[in-house]
PDB file of C-alpha atoms in Angstrom:
ATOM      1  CA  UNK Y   1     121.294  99.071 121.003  1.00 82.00           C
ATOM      2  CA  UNK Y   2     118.131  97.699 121.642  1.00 84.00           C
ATOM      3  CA  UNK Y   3     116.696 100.338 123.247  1.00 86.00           C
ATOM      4  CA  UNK Y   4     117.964 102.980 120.339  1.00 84.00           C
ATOM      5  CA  UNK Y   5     116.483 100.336 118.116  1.00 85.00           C
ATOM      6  CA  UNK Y   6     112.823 100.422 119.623  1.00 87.00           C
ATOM      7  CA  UNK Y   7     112.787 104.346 118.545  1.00 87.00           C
ATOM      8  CA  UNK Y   8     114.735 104.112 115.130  1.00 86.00           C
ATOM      9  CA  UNK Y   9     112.426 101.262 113.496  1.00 87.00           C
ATOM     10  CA  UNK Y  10     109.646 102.496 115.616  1.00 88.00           C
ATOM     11  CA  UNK Y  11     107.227 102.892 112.133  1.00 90.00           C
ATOM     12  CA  UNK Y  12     108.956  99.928 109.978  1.00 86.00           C
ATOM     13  CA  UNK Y  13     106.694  97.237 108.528  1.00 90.00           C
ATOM     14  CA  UNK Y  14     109.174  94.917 109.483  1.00 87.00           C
ATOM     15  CA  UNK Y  15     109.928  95.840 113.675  1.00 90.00           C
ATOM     16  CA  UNK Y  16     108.694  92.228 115.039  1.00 91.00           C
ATOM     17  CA  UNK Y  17     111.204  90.985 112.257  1.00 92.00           C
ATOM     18  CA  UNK Y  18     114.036  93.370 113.134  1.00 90.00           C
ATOM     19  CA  UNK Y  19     114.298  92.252 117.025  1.00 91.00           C
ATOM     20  CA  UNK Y  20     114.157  88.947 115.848  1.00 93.00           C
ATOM     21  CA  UNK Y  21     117.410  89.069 113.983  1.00 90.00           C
ATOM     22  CA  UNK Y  22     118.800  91.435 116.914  1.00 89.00           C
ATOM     23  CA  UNK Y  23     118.043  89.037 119.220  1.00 91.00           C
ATOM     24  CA  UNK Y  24     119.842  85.737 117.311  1.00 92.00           C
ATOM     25  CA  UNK Y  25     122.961  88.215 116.631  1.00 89.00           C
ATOM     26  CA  UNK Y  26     122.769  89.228 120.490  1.00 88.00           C
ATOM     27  CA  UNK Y  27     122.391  85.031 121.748  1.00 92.00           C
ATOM     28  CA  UNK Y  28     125.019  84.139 119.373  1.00 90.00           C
ATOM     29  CA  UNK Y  29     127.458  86.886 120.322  1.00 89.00           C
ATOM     30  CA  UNK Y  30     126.900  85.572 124.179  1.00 90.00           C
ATOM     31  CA  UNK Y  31     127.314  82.234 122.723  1.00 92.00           C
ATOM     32  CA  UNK Y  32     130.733  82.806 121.521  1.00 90.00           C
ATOM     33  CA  UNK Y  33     131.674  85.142 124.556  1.00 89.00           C
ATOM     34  CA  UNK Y  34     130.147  81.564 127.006  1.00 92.00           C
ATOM     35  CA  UNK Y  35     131.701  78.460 125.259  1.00 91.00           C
ATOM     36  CA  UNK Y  36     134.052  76.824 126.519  1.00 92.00           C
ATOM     37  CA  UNK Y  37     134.954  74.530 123.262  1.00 93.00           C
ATOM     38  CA  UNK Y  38     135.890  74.849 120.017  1.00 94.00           C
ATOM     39  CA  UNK Y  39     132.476  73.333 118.671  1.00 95.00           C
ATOM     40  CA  UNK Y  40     130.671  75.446 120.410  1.00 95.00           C
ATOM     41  CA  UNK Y  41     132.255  78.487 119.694  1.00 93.00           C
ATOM     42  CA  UNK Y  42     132.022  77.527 115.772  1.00 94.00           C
ATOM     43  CA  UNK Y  43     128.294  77.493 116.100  1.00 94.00           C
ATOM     44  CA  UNK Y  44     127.363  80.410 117.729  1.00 93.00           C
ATOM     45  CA  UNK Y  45     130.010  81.937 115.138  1.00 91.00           C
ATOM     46  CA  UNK Y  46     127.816  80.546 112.282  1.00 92.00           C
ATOM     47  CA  UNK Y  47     124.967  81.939 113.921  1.00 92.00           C
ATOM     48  CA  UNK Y  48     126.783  85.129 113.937  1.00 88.00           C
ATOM     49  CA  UNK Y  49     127.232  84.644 110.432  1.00 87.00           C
ATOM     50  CA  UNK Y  50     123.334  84.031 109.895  1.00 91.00           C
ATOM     51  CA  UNK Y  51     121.970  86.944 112.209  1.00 89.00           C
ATOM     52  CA  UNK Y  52     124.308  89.753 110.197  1.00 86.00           C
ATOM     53  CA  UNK Y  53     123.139  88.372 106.491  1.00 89.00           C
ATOM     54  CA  UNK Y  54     119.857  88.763 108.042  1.00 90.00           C
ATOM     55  CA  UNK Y  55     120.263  92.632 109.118  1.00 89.00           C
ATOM     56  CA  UNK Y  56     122.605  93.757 106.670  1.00 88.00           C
ATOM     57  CA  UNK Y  57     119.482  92.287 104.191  1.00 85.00           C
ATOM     58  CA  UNK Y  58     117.145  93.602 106.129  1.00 87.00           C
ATOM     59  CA  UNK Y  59     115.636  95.865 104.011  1.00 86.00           C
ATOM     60  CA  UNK Y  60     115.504  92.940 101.088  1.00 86.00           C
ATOM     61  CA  UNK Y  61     113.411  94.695  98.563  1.00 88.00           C
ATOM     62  CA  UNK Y  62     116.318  97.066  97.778  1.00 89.00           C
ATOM     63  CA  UNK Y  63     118.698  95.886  95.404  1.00 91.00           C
ATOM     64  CA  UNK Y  64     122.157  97.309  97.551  1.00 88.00           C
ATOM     65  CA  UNK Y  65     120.662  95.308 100.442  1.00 86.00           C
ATOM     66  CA  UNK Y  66     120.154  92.183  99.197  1.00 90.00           C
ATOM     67  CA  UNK Y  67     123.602  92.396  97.394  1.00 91.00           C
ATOM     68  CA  UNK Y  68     125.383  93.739 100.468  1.00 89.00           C
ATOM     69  CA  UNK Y  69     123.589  90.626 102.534  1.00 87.00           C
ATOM     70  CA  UNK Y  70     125.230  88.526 100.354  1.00 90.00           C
ATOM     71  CA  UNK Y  71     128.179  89.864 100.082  1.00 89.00           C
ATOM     72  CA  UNK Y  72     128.926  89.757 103.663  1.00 87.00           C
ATOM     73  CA  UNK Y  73     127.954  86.110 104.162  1.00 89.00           C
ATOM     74  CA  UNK Y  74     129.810  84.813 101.242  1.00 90.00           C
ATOM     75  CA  UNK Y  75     132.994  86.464 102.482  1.00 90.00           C
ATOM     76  CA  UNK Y  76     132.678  85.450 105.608  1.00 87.00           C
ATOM     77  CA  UNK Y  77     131.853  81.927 104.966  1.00 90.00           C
ATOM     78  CA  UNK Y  78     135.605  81.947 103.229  1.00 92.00           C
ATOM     79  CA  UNK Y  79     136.595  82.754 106.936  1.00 91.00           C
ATOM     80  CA  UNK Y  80     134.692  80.290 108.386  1.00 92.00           C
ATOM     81  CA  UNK Y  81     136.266  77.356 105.907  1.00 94.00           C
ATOM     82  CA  UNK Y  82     139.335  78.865 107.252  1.00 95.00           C
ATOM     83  CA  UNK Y  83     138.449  78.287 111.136  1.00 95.00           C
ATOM     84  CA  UNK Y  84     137.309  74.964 110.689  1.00 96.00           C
ATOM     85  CA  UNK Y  85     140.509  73.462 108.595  1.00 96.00           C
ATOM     86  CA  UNK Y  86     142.141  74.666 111.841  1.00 96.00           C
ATOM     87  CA  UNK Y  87     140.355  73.459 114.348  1.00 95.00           C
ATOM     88  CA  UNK Y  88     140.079  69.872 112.414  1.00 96.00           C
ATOM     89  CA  UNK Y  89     144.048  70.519 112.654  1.00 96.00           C
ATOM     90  CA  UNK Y  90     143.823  70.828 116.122  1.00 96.00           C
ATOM     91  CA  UNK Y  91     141.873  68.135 116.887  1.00 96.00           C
ATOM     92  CA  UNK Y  92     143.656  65.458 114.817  1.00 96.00           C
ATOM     93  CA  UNK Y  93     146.576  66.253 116.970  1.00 95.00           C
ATOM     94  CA  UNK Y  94     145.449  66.853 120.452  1.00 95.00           C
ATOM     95  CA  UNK Y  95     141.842  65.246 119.976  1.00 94.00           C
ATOM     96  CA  UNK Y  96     140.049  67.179 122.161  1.00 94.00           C
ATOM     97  CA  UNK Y  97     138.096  70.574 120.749  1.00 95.00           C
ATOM     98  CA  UNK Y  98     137.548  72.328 125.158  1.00 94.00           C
ATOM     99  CA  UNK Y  99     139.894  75.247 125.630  1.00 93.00           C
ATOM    100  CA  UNK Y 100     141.565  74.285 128.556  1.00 93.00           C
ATOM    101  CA  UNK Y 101     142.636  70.674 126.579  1.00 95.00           C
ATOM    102  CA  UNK Y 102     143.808  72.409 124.119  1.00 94.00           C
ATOM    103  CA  UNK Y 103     146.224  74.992 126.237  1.00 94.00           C
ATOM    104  CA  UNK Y 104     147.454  72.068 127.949  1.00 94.00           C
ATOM    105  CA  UNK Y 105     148.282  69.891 124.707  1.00 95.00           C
ATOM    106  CA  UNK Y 106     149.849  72.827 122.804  1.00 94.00           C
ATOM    107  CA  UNK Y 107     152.098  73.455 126.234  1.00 94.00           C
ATOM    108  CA  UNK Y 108     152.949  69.590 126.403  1.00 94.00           C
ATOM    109  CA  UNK Y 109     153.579  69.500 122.626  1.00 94.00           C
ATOM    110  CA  UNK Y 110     155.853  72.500 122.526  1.00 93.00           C
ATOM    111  CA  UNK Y 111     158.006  71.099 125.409  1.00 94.00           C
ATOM    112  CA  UNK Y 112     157.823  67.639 123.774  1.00 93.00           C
ATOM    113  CA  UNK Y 113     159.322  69.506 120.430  1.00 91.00           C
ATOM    114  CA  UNK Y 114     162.138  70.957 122.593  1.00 91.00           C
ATOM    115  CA  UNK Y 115     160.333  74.460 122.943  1.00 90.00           C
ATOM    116  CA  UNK Y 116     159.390  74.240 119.478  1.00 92.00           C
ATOM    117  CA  UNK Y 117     156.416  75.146 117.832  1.00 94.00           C
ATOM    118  CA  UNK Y 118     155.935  72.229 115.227  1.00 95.00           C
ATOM    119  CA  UNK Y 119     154.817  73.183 111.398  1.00 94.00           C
ATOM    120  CA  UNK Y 120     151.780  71.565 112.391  1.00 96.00           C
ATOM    121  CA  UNK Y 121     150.659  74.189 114.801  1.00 95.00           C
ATOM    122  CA  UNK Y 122     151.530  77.265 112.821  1.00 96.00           C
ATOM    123  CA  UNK Y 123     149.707  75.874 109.737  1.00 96.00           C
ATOM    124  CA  UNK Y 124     146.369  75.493 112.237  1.00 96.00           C
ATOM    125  CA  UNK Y 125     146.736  78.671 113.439  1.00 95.00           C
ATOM    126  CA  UNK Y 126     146.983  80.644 110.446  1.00 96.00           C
ATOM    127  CA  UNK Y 127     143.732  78.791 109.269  1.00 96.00           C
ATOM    128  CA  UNK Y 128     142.415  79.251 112.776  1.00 95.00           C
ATOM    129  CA  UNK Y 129     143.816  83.131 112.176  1.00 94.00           C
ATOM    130  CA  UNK Y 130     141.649  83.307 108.682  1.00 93.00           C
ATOM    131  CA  UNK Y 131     138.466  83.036 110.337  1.00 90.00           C
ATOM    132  CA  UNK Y 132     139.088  85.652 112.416  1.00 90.00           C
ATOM    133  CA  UNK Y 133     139.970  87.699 109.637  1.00 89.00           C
ATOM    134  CA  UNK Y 134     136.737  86.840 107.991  1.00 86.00           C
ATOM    135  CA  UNK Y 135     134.627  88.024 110.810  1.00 82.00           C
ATOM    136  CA  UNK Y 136     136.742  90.804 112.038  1.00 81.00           C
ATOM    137  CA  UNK Y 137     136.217  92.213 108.547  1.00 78.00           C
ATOM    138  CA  UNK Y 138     140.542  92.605 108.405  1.00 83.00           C
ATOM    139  CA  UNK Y 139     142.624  92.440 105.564  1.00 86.00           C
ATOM    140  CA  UNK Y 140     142.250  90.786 103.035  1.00 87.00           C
ATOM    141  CA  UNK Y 141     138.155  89.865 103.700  1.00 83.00           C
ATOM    142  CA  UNK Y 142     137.347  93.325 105.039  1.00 82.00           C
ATOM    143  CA  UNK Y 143     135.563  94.300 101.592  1.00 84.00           C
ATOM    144  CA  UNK Y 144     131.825  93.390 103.320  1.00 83.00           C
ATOM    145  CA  UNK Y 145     132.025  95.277 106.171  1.00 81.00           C
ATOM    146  CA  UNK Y 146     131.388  98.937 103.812  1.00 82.00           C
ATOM    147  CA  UNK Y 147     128.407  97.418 102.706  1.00 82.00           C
ATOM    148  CA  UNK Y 148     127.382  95.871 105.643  1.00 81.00           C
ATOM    149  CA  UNK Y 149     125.549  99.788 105.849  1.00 80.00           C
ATOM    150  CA  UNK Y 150     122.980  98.452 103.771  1.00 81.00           C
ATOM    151  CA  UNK Y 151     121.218  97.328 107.283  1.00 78.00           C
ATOM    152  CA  UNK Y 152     119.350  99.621 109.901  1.00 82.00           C
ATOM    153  CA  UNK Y 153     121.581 102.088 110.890  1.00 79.00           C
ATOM    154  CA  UNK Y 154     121.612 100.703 114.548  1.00 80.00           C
ATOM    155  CA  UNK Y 155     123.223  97.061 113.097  1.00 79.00           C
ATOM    156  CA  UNK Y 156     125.842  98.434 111.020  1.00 74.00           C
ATOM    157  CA  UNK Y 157     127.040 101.390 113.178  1.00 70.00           C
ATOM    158  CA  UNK Y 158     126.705  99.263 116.975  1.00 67.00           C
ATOM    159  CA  UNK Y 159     126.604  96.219 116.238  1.00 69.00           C
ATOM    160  CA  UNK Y 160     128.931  95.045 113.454  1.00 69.00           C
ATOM    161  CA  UNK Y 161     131.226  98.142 114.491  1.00 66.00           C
ATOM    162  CA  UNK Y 162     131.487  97.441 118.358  1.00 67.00           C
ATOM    163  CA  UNK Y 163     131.020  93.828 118.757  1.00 72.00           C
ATOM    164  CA  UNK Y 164     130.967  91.222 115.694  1.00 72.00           C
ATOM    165  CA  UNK Y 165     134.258  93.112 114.451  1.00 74.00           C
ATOM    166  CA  UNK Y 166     135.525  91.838 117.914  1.00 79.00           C
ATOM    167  CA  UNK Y 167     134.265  88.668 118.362  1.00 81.00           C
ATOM    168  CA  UNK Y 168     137.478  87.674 115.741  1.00 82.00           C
ATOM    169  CA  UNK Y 169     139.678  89.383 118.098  1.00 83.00           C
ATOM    170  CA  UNK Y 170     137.948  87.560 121.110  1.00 84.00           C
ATOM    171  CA  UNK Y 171     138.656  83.660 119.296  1.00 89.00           C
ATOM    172  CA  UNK Y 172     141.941  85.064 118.916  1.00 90.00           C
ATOM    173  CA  UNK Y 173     142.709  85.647 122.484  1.00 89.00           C
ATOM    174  CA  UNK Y 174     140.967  82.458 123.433  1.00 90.00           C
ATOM    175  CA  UNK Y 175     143.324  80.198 121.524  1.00 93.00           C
ATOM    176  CA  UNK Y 176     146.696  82.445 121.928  1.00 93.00           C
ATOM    177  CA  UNK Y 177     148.077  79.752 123.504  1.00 92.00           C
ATOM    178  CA  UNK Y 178     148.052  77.936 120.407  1.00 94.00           C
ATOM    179  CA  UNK Y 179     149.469  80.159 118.248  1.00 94.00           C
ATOM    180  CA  UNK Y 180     153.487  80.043 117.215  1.00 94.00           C
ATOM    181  CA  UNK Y 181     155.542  83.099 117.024  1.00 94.00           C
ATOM    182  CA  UNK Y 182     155.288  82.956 113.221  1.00 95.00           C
ATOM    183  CA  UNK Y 183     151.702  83.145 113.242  1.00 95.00           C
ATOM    184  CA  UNK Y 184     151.830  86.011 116.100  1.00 94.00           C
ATOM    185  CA  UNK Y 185     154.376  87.657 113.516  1.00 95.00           C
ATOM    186  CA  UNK Y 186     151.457  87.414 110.825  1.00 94.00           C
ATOM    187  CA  UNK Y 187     148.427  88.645 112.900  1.00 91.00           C
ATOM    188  CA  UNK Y 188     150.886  91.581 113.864  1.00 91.00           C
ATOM    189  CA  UNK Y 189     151.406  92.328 110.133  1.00 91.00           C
ATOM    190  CA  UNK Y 190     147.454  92.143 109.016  1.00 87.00           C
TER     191      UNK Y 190
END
């Protein structure tokens, strides 16, 4: 992508700018894919968040740019409200936000609960589910990701396309351990 990049915004006034953005969107991406907490994975998804308004709105002066910038980070943010309800769910039960804490909680919790899920859980993971669906541009928050076009053609076809699309799916798999067979049934569903 970044090589493409070099040749496809080769003559635009704003190329210094440009690499800037694709390189926050490419350490935050990392970010997520690296952390091995909750926390950390919720800022580098922020910063996600940040570095696509910024492409998508690259080209600010036109009117469908800006718009489509906004659009995506205001639907997303509805996402991200999501994720965080459920990982301050999470944490006010098992009060610990690393990965493997987690895993081992849930297991404990579910045996504790007679091989349960409790209500508890499911209601975190939906929320925990909803930012996923935010960023992974999927039912019902999917309506930025048309418009995320707006940006250089390199952002919207690669890099929303191939890898912020899956960074949703990527949290997912990172905290399927948490998630109850009703909220397995919904993801299935969306």
């Amino acid at each position: 992508i970044f090589l493409y990049s070099t040749l496809y915004m080769a003559h635009d006034e704003g190329y210094a700018r440009y690499f800037a953005c694709l390189s926050l969107f490419a350490f935050a991406m990392l970010g997520i894919v690296l952390s091995n907490n909750l926390i950390q994975v919720f800022i580098f998804w922020e910063l996600v968040g940040l570095s696509s308004y910024l492409l998508i709105g690259f080209w600010y002066e036109k009117h469908s740019a800006a718009t489509a910038g906004k659009k995506a980070f205001l639907t997303t943010r509805v996402g991200d409200t999501c994720l965080l309800f459920g990982m301050a769910i999470f944490y006010y039960h098992f009060q610990t936000f690393s990965f493997t804490g987690l895993w081992e909680a849930a297991q404990a919790e579910v045996a504790a609960n007679g091989g349960q899920y409790p209500a508890w859980m499911t209601v975190a993971g939906l929320f925990v589910f909803g930012g996923t669906v935010g960023k992974s541009a999927q039912f019902p928050l999917h309506i930025w990701l048309p418009d995320a076009m707006e940006g250089p053609t390199p952002v919207s076809a690669m890099i929303h396309a191939a890898t912020m699309v899956a960074s949703g799916i990527f949290l997912l798999g990172r905290v399927y351990p948490l998630m109850s067979p009703d909220v397995l049934a919904v993801v299935a569903a969306v």
